[in-house]
Short mmCIF file of C-alpha atoms in Angstrom, two decimals:
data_model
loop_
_atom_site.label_atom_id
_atom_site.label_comp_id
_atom_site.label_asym_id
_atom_site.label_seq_id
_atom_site.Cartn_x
_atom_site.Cartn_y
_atom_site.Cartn_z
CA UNK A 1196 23.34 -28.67 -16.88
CA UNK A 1197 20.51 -31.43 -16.41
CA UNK A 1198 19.78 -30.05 -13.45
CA UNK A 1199 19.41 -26.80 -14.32
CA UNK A 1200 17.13 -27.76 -17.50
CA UNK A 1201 15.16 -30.04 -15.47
CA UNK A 1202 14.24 -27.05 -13.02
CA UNK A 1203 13.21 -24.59 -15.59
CA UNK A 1204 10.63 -27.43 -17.39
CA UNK A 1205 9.37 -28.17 -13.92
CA UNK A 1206 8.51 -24.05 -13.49
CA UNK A 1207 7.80 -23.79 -17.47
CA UNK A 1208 10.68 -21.03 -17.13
CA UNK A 1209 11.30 -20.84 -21.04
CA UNK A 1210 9.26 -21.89 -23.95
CA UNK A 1211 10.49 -21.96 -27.19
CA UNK A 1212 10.67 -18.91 -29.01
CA UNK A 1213 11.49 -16.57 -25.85
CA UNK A 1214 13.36 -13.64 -26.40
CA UNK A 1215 15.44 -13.74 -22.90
CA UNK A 1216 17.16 -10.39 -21.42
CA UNK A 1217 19.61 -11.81 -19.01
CA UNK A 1218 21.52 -9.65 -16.15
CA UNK A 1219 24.82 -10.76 -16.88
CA UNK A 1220 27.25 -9.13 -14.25
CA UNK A 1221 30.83 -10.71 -15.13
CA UNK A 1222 30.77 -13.44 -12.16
CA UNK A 1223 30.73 -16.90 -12.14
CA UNK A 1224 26.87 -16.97 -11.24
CA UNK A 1225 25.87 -15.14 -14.48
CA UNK A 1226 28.85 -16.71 -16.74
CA UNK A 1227 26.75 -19.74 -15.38
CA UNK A 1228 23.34 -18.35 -16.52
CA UNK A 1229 24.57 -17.01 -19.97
CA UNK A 1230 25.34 -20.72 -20.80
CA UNK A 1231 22.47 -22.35 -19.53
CA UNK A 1232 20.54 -19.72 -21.86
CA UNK A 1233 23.68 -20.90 -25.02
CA UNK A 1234 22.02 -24.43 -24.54
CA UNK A 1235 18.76 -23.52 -24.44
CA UNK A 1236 19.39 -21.09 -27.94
CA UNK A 1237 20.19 -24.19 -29.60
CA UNK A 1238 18.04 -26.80 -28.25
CA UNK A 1239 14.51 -24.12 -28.58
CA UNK A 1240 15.62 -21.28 -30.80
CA UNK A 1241 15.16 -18.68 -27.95
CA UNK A 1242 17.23 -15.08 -28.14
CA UNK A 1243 19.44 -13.91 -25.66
CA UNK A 1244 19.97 -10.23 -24.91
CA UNK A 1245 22.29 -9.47 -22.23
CA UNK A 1246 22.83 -7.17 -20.23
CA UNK A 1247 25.25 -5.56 -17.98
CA UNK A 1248 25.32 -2.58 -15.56
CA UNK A 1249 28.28 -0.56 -14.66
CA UNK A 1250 27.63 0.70 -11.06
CA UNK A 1251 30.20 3.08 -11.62
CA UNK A 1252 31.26 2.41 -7.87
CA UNK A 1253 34.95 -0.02 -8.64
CA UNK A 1254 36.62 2.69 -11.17
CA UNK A 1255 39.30 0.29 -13.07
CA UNK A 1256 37.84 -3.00 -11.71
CA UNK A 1257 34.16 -1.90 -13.00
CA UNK A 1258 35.79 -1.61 -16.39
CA UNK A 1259 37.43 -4.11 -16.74
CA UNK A 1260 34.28 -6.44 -16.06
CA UNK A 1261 32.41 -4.74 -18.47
CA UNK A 1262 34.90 -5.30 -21.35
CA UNK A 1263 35.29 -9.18 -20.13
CA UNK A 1264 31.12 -9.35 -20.23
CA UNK A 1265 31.11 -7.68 -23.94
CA UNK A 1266 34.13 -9.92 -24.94
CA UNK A 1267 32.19 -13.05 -23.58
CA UNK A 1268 29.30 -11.91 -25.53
CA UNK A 1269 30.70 -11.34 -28.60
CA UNK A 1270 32.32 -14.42 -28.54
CA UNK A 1271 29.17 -16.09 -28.43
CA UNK A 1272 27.15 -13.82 -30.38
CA UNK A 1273 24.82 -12.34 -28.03
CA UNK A 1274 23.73 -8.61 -28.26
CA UNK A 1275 25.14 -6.57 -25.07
CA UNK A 1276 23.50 -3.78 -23.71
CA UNK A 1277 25.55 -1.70 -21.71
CA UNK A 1278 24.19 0.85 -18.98
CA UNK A 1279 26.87 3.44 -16.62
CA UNK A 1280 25.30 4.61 -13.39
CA UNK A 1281 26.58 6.58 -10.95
CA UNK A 1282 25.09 4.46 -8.35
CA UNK A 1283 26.24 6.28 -4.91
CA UNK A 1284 24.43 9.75 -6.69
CA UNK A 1285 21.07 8.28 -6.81
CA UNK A 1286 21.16 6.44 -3.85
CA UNK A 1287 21.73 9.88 -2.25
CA UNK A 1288 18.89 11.01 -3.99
CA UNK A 1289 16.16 8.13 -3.78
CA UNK A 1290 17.35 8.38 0.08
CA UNK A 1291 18.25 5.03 -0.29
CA UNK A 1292 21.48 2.38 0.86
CA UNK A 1293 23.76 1.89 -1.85
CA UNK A 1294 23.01 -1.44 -1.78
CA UNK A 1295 19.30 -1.30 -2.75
CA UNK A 1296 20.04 1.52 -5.15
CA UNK A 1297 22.21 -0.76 -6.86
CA UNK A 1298 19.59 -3.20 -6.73
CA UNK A 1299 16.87 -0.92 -8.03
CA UNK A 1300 19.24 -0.04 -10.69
CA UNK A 1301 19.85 -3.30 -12.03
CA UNK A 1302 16.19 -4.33 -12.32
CA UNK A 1303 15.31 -0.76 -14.02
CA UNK A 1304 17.68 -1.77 -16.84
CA UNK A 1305 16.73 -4.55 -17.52
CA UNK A 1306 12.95 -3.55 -17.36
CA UNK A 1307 14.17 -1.16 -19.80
CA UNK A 1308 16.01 -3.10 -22.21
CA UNK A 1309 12.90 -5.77 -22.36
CA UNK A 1310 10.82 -3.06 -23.22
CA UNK A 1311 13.12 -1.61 -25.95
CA UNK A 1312 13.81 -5.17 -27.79
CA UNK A 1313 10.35 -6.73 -27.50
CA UNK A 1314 11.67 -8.81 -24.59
CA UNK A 1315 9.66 -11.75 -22.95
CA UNK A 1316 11.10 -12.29 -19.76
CA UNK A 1317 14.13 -11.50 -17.47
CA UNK A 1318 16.91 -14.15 -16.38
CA UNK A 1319 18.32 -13.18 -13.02
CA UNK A 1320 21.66 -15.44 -12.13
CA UNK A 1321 20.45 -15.76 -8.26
CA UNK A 1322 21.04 -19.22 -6.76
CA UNK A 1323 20.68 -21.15 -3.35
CA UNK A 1324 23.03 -19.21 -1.49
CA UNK A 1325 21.47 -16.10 -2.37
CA UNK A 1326 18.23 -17.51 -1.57
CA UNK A 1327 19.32 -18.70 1.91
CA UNK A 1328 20.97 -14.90 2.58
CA UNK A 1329 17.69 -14.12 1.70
CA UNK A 1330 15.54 -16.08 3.92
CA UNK A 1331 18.33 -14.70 6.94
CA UNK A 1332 17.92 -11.47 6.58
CA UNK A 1333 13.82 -11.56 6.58
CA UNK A 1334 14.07 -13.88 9.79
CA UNK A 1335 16.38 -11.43 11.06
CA UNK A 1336 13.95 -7.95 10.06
CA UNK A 1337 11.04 -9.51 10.36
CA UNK A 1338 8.93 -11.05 7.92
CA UNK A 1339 5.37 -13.13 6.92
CA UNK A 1340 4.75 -16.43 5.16
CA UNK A 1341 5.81 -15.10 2.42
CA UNK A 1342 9.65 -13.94 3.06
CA UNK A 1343 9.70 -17.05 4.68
CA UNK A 1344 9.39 -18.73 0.91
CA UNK A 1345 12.43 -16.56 -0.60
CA UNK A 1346 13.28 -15.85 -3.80
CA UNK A 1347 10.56 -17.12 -5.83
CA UNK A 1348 12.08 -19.26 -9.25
CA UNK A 1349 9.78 -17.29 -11.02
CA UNK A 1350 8.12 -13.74 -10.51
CA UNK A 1351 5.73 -12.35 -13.40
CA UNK A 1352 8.34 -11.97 -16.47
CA UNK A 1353 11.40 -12.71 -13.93
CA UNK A 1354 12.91 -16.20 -14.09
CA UNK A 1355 15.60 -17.32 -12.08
CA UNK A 1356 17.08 -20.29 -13.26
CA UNK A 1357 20.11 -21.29 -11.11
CA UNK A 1358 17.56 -21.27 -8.15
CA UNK A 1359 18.44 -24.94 -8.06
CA UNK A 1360 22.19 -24.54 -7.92
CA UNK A 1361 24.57 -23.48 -4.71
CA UNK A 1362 27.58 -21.17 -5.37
CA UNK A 1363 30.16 -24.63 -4.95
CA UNK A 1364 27.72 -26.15 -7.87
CA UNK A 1365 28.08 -23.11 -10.34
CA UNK A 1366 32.05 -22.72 -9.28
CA UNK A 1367 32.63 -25.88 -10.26
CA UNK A 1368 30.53 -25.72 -13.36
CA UNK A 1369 32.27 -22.56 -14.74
CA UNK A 1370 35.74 -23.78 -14.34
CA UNK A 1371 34.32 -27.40 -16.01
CA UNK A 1372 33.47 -25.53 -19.41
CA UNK A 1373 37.04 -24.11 -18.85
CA UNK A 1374 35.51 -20.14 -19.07
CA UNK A 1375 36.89 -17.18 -16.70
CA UNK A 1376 34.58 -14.78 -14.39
CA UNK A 1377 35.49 -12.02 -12.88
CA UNK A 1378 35.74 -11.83 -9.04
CA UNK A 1379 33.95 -8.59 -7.59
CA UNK A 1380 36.14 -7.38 -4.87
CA UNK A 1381 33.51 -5.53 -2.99
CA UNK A 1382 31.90 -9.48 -1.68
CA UNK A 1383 34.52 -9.75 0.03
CA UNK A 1384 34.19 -6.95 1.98
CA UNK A 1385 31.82 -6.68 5.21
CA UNK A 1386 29.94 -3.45 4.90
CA UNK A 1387 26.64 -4.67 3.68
CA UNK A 1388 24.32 -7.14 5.66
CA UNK A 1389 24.36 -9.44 2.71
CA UNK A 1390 27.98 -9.91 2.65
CA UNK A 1391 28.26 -10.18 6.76
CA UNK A 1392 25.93 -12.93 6.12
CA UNK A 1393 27.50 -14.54 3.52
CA UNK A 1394 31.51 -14.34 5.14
CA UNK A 1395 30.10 -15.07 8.94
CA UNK A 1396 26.76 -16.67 9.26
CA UNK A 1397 26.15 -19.28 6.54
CA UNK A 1398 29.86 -20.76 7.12
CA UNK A 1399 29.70 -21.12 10.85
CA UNK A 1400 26.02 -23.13 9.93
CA UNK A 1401 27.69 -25.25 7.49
CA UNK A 1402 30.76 -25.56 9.35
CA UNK A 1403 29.63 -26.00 12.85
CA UNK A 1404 25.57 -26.66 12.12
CA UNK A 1405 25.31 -29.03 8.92
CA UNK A 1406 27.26 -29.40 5.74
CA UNK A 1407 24.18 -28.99 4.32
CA UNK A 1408 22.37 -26.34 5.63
CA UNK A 1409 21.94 -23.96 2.41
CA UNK A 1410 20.57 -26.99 0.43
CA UNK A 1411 17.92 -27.99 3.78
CA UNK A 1412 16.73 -24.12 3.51
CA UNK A 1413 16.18 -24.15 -0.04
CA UNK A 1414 14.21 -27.31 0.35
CA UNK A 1415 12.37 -26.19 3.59
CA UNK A 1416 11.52 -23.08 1.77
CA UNK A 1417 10.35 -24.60 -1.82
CA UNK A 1418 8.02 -25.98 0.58
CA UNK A 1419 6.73 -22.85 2.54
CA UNK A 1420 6.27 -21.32 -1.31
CA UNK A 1421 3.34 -24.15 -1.98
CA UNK A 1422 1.94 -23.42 1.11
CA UNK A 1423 2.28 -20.04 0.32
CA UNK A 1424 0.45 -20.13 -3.00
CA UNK A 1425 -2.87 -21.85 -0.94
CA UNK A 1426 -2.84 -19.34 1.65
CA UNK A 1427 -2.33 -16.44 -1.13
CA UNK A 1428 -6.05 -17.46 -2.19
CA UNK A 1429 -7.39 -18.04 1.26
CA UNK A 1430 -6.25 -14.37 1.89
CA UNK A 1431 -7.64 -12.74 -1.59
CA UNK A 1432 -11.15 -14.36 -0.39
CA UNK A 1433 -10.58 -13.21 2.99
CA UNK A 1434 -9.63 -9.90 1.67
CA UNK A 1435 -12.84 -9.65 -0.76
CA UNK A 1436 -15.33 -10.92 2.45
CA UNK A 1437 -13.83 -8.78 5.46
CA UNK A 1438 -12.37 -5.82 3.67
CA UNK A 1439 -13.09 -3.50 1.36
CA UNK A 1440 -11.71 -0.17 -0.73
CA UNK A 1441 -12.87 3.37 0.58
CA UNK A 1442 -13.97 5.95 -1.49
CA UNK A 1443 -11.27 8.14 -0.05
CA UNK A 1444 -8.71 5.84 -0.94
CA UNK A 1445 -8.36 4.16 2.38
CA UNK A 1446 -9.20 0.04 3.29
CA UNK A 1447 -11.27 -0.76 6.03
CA UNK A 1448 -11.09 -4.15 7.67
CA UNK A 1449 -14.57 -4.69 9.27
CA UNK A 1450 -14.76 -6.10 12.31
CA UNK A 1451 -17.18 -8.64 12.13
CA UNK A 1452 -15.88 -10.73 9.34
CA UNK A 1453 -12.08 -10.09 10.81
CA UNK A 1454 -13.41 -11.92 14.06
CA UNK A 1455 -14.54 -15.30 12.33
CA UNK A 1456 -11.04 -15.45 10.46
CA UNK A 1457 -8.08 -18.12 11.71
CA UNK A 1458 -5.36 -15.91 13.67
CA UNK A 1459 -3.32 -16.98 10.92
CA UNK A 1460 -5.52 -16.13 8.60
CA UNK A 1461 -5.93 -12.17 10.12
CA UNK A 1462 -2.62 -11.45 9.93
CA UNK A 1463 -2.40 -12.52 6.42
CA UNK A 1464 -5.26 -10.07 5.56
CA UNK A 1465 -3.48 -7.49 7.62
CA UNK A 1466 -0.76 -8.01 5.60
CA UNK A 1467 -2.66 -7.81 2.54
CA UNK A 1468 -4.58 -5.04 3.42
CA UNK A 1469 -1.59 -2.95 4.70
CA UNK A 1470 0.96 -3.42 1.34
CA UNK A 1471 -2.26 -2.04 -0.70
CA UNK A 1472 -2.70 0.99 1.33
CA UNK A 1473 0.69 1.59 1.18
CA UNK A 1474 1.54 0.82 -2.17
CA UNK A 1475 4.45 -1.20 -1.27
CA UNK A 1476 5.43 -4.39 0.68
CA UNK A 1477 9.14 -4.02 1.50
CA UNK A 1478 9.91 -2.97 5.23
CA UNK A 1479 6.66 -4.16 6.29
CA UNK A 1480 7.06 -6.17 9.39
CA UNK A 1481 4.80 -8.58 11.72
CA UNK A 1482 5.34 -5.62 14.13
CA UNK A 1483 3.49 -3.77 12.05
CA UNK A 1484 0.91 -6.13 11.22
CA UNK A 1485 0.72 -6.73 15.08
CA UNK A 1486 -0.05 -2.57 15.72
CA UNK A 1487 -2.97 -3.21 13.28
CA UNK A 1488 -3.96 -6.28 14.66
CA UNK A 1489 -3.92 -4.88 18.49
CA UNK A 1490 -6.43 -1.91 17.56
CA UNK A 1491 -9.24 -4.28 16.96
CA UNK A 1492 -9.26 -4.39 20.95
CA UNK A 1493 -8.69 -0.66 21.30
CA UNK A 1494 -11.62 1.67 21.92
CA UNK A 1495 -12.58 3.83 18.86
CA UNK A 1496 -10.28 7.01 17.81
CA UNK A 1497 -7.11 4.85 18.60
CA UNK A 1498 -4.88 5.45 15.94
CA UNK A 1499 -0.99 3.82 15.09
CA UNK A 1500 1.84 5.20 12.67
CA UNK A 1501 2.64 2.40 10.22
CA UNK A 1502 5.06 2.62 7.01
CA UNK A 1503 5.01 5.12 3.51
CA UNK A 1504 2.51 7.38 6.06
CA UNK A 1505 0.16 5.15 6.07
CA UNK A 1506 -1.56 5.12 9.20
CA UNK A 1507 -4.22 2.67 10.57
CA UNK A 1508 -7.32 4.09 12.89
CA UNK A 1509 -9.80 1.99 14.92
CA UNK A 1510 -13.87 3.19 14.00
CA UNK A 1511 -17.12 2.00 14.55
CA UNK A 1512 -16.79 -0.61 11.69
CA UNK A 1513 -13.10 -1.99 12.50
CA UNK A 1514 -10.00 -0.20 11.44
CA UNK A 1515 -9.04 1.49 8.27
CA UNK A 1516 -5.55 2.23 6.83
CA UNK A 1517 -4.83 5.06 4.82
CA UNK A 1518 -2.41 7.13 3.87
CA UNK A 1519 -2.02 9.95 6.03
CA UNK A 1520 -2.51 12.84 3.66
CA UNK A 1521 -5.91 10.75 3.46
CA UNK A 1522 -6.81 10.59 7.25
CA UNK A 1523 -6.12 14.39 7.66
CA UNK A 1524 -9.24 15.94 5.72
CA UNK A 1525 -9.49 19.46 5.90
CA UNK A 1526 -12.17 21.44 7.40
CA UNK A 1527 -13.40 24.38 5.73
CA UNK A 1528 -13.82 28.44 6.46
CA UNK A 1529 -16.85 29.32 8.23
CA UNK A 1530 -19.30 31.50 6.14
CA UNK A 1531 -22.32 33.97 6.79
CA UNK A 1532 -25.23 33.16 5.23
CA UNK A 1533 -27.57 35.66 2.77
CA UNK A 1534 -31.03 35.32 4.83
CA UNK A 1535 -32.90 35.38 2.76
CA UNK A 1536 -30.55 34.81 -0.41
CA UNK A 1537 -28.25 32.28 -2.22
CA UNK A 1538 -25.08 31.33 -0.35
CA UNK A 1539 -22.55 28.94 -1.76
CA UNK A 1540 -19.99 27.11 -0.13
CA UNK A 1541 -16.83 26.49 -2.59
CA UNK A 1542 -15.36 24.07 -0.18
CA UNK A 1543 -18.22 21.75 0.87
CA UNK A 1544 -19.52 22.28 -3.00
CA UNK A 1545 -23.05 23.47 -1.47
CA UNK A 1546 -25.58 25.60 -2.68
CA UNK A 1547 -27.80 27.31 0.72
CA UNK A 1548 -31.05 29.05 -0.09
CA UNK A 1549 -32.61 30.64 2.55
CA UNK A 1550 -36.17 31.85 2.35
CA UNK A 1551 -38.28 33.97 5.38
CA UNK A 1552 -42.11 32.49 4.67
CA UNK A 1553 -44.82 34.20 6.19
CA UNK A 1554 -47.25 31.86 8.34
CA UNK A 1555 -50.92 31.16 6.98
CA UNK A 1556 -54.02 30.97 8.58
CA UNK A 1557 -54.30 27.64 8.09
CA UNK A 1558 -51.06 26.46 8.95
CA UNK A 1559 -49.87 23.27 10.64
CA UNK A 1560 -46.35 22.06 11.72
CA UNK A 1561 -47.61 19.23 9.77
CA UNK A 1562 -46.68 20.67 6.35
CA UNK A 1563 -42.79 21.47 7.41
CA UNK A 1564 -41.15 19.71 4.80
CA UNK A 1565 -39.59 15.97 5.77
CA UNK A 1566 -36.77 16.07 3.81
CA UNK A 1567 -33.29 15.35 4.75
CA UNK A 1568 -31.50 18.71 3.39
CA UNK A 1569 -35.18 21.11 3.63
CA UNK A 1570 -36.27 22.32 6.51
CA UNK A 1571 -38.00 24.97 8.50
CA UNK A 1572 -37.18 26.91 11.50
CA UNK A 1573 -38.86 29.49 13.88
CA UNK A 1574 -37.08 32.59 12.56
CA UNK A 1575 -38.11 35.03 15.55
CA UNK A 1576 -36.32 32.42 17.81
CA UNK A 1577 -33.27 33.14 15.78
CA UNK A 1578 -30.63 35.33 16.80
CA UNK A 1579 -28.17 37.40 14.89
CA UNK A 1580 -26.53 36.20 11.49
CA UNK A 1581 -26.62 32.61 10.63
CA UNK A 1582 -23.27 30.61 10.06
CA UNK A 1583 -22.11 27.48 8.26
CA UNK A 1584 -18.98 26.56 10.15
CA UNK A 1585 -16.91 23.57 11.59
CA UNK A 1586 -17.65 22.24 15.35
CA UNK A 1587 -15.92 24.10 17.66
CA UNK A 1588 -15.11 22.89 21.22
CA UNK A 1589 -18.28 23.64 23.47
CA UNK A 1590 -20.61 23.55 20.73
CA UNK A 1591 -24.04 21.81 21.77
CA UNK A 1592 -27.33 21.32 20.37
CA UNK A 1593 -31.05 20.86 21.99
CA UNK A 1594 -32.64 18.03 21.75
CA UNK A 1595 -36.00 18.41 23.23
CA UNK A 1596 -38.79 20.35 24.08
CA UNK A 1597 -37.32 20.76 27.81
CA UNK A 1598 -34.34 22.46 26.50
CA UNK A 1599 -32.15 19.58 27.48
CA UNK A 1600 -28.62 20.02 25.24
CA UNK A 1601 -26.11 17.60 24.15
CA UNK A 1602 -22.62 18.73 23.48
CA UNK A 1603 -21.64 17.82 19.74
CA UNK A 1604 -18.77 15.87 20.18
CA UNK A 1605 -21.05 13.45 22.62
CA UNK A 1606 -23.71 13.48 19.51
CA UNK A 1607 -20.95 12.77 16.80
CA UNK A 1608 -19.76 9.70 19.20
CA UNK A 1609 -23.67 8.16 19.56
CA UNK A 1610 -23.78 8.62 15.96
CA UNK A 1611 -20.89 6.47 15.02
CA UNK A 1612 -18.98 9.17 12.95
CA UNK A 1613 -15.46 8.45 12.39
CA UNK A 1614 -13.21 10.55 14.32
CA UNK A 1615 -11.34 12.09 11.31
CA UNK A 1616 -14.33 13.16 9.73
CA UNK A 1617 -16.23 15.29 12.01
CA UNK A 1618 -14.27 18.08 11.64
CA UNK A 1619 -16.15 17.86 7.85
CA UNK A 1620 -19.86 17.80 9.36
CA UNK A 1621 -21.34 21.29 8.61
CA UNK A 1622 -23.21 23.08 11.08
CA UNK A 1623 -25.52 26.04 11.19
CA UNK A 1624 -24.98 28.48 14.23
CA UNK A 1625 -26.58 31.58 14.95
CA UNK A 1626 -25.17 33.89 17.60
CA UNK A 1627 -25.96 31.96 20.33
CA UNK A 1628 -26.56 28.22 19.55
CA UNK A 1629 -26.46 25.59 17.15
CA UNK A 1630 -29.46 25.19 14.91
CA UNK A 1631 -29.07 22.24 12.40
CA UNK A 1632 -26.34 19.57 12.33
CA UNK A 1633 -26.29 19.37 8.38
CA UNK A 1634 -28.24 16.18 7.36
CA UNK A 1635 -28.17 14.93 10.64
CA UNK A 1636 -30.76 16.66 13.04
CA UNK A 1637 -32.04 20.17 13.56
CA UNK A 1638 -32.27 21.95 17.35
CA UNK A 1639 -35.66 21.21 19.04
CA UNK A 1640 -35.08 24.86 20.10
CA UNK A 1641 -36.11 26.20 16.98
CA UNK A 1642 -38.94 23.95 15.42
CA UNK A 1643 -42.06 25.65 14.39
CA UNK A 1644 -45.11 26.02 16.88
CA UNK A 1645 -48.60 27.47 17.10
CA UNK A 1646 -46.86 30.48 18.15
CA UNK A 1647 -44.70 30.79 15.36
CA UNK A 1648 -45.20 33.63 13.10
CA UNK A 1649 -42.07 33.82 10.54
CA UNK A 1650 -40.53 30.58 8.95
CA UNK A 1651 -36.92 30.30 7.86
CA UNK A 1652 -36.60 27.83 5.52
CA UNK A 1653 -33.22 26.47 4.81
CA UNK A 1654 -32.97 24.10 1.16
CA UNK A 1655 -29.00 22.23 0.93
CA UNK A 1656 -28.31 21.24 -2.32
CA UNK A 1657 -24.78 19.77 -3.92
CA UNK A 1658 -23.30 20.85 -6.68
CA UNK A 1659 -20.74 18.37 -7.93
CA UNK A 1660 -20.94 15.07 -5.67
CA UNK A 1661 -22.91 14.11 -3.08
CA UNK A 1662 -22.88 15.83 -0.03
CA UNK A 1663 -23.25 12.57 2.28
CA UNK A 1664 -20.74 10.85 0.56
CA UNK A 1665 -18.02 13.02 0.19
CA UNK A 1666 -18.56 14.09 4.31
CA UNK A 1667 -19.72 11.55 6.06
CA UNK A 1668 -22.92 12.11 6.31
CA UNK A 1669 -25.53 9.09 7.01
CA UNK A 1670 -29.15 8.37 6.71
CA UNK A 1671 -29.54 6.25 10.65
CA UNK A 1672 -30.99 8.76 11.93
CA UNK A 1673 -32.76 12.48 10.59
CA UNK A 1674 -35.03 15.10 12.77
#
């Protein structure tokens, strides 16, 4: 019990006054917790609520531990909370092992029942052998610094008390304060990882390795969690100097700042950057973090498939990771434009007014307008009805008084536009050519002269955001 006191001043686990909700299955771990928390009631008038969570997966066995748990608690006079699942159901329906479901379960009642009583925190009953399971099966999936630390002794409102403890230490302990547990007949079976670890790996390093060997874990990674906690603010300022939040939703490592970072150090930020895209963290590997890491040397366009459809893409800048419904913008329906009239475009939200000016005596090309989203256009070069469409595949545009073209997809590339948007990038076509790459540059085949006699001038304006921001449009360069 000293112990076990001793560990939760050192983490400031429980301060007086607490009101506790503890997961209390029935076995000897959580018989274990529930009187740690009996001690603690006494010595700093905290309140336990416990609770327990009927899988309803072991039919009569199930039972029978819930009636022991509300017996135990009633003995002691601790409000029970009792929840019945039908575990194997919604793990069919999350799409998820029965194992996790049962996991996700657990911690959703007790979220619950903290919420319902004015709870402060959550006692979970895990311990050293847990912990060392733990640290296994990362190793074994692949994992960062930080699966490398385990089970942290305390998570937000989630304490874990017995983190100090091995299962021989909390055996021992239960049958010392002469109280039953109930045995749960599915550990003993082999059909989840956990348990294969537990029945055929950890004995054969204790046996065979060192007696030792959960205890030398737990140590080695108490000590990975401190260097954990450094490197968790050497990433947040890498993250807010080399990265930064799109407004589509997507991150965007940049390149330049990525390059002066440890390799440590980038894959960290990788990391970081990856679980926020995604909105989660589990089942995110260092193979994944190496994909992301291995487009910084790929040429532009490159792309890579990473977890919860999140998907990473090498640009000008460095590479950005966004979710995939994200990445795949649509284009938009091509549209004839009133010449001369008012023609709006729902799906850019653009207004186009196009006006045919008469030439006067004393004009000069001088006076077009030199505005990014005005301008003015020989209207007798012009042939046919005017379009405002996506790029299609042998569009080109020309770029100088010799006629010389330049296929789109070549200008797009010399302009640095991201890949994924430049299906977005509005263009104006007549019949046979393109005219004006919106608020990029207009076709030198169609500027004003001397000889000009009719003007078509073409105003853009937006109508809810704007235009450049919402489709990629930049200011390097205008004509």
């Amino acid at each position: 019990m000293e112990k076990v006191l001793g560990f939760i001043g050192r983490y400031q686990m429980i301060v007086s006054g607490d009101k506790i909700v503890a997961g209390i299955s029935g076995g000897a771990d959580s018989v274990c917790l529930l009187f740690v928390l009996l001690e603690l009631r006494e010595e700093m008038g905290i309140e336990i609520v416990a609770v327990h969570v009927n899988h309803g997966l072991r039919g009569e066995n199930a039972k029978r531990d819930e009636v022991f748990v509300q017996e135990l608690c009633r003995k002691h006079d601790v409000k029970c909370v009792v929840y019945h699942e039908n575990v194997e159901s919604i793990s069919k329906k999350r799409k998820q092992s029965v194992e996790e479901a049962g996991r996700v379960v657990r911690r959703e009642a007790f979220e619950r029942t903290l919420l319902a009583c004015g709870g402060t925190k959550i006692a979970m009953a895990h311990h050293q052998n847990d912990n060392a399971e733990t640290l296994l099966m990362n190793l074994a999936r692949g994992t960062g610094l930080k699966g490398l630390g385990g089970i942290q002794p305390v998570a937000g409102n989630i304490i874990r008390p017995l983190l100090c403890l091995n299962r021989r230490e909390i055996e021992r302990f239960v049958e010392e304060i002469g109280c039953g547990f109930c045995q749960d007949e599915t550990n003993e079976e082999d059909d989840y990882t956990r348990n294969r670890l537990r029945h055929q790996v950890i004995p054969v390093l204790e046996e065979q390795v060192n007696a030792q060997a959960v205890r030398h874990m737990n140590e080695a990674m108490e000590q990975i969690r401190g260097l954990q906690d450094y490197m968790e603010m050497q990433t947040e300022q890498a993250y807010q100097d080399c990265a930064a939040k799109q407004k589509d939703g997507g991150i965007c490592i940049y390149e330049a700042g990525y390059r002066k970072l440890h390799r440590v150090l980038q894959g960290l930020l990788i990391r970081r950057c990856l679980t926020r895209a995604a909105g989660a963290e589990r089942d995110i590997t260092m193979a994944h973090v190496e994909a992301v890491a291995g487009l910084f040397e790929k040429q532009t366009g490159r792309s890579r498939d990473l977890p919860y459809s999140v998907k990473a893409v090498r640009n000008y800048d460095g590479v950005v990771l966004k979710k995939k419904t994200d990445v795949q913008k649509k284009g938009f329906s091509p549209i004839q434009l009133r010449v001369p009239g008012i023609t709006r475009v729902p799906e850019l939200n653009l207004t186009i007014c196009c006006s045919i000016l008469e030439k006067s005596v004393d004009f000069s090309a001088k006076q077009a307008p030199q505005k990014t989203y005005t301008k003015w256009f020989d209207y007798d070069i012009i042939k046919g009805d005017l379009i405002i469409r996506p790029r299609q595949g042998r569009d080109s545009i020309v770029i100088d008084k010799d006629g010389r073209s330049q296929k789109i997809k070549s200008y797009f590339i010399n302009e640095k536009i991201p890949s994924e948007e430049r299906d977005c990038v509005p263009l104006i076509a007549d019949e046979k050519q393109i005219i004006w790459i919106l608020g990029y540059r207009m076709s030198s085949a169609c500027q004003i002269t001397v000889q000009t006699h009719r003007v078509l001038e073409i105003k853009v304006t937006e109508e809810k955001s704007d235009v450049r921001e919402d489709y990629g449009f930049s200011t390097r360069k205008r004509s």
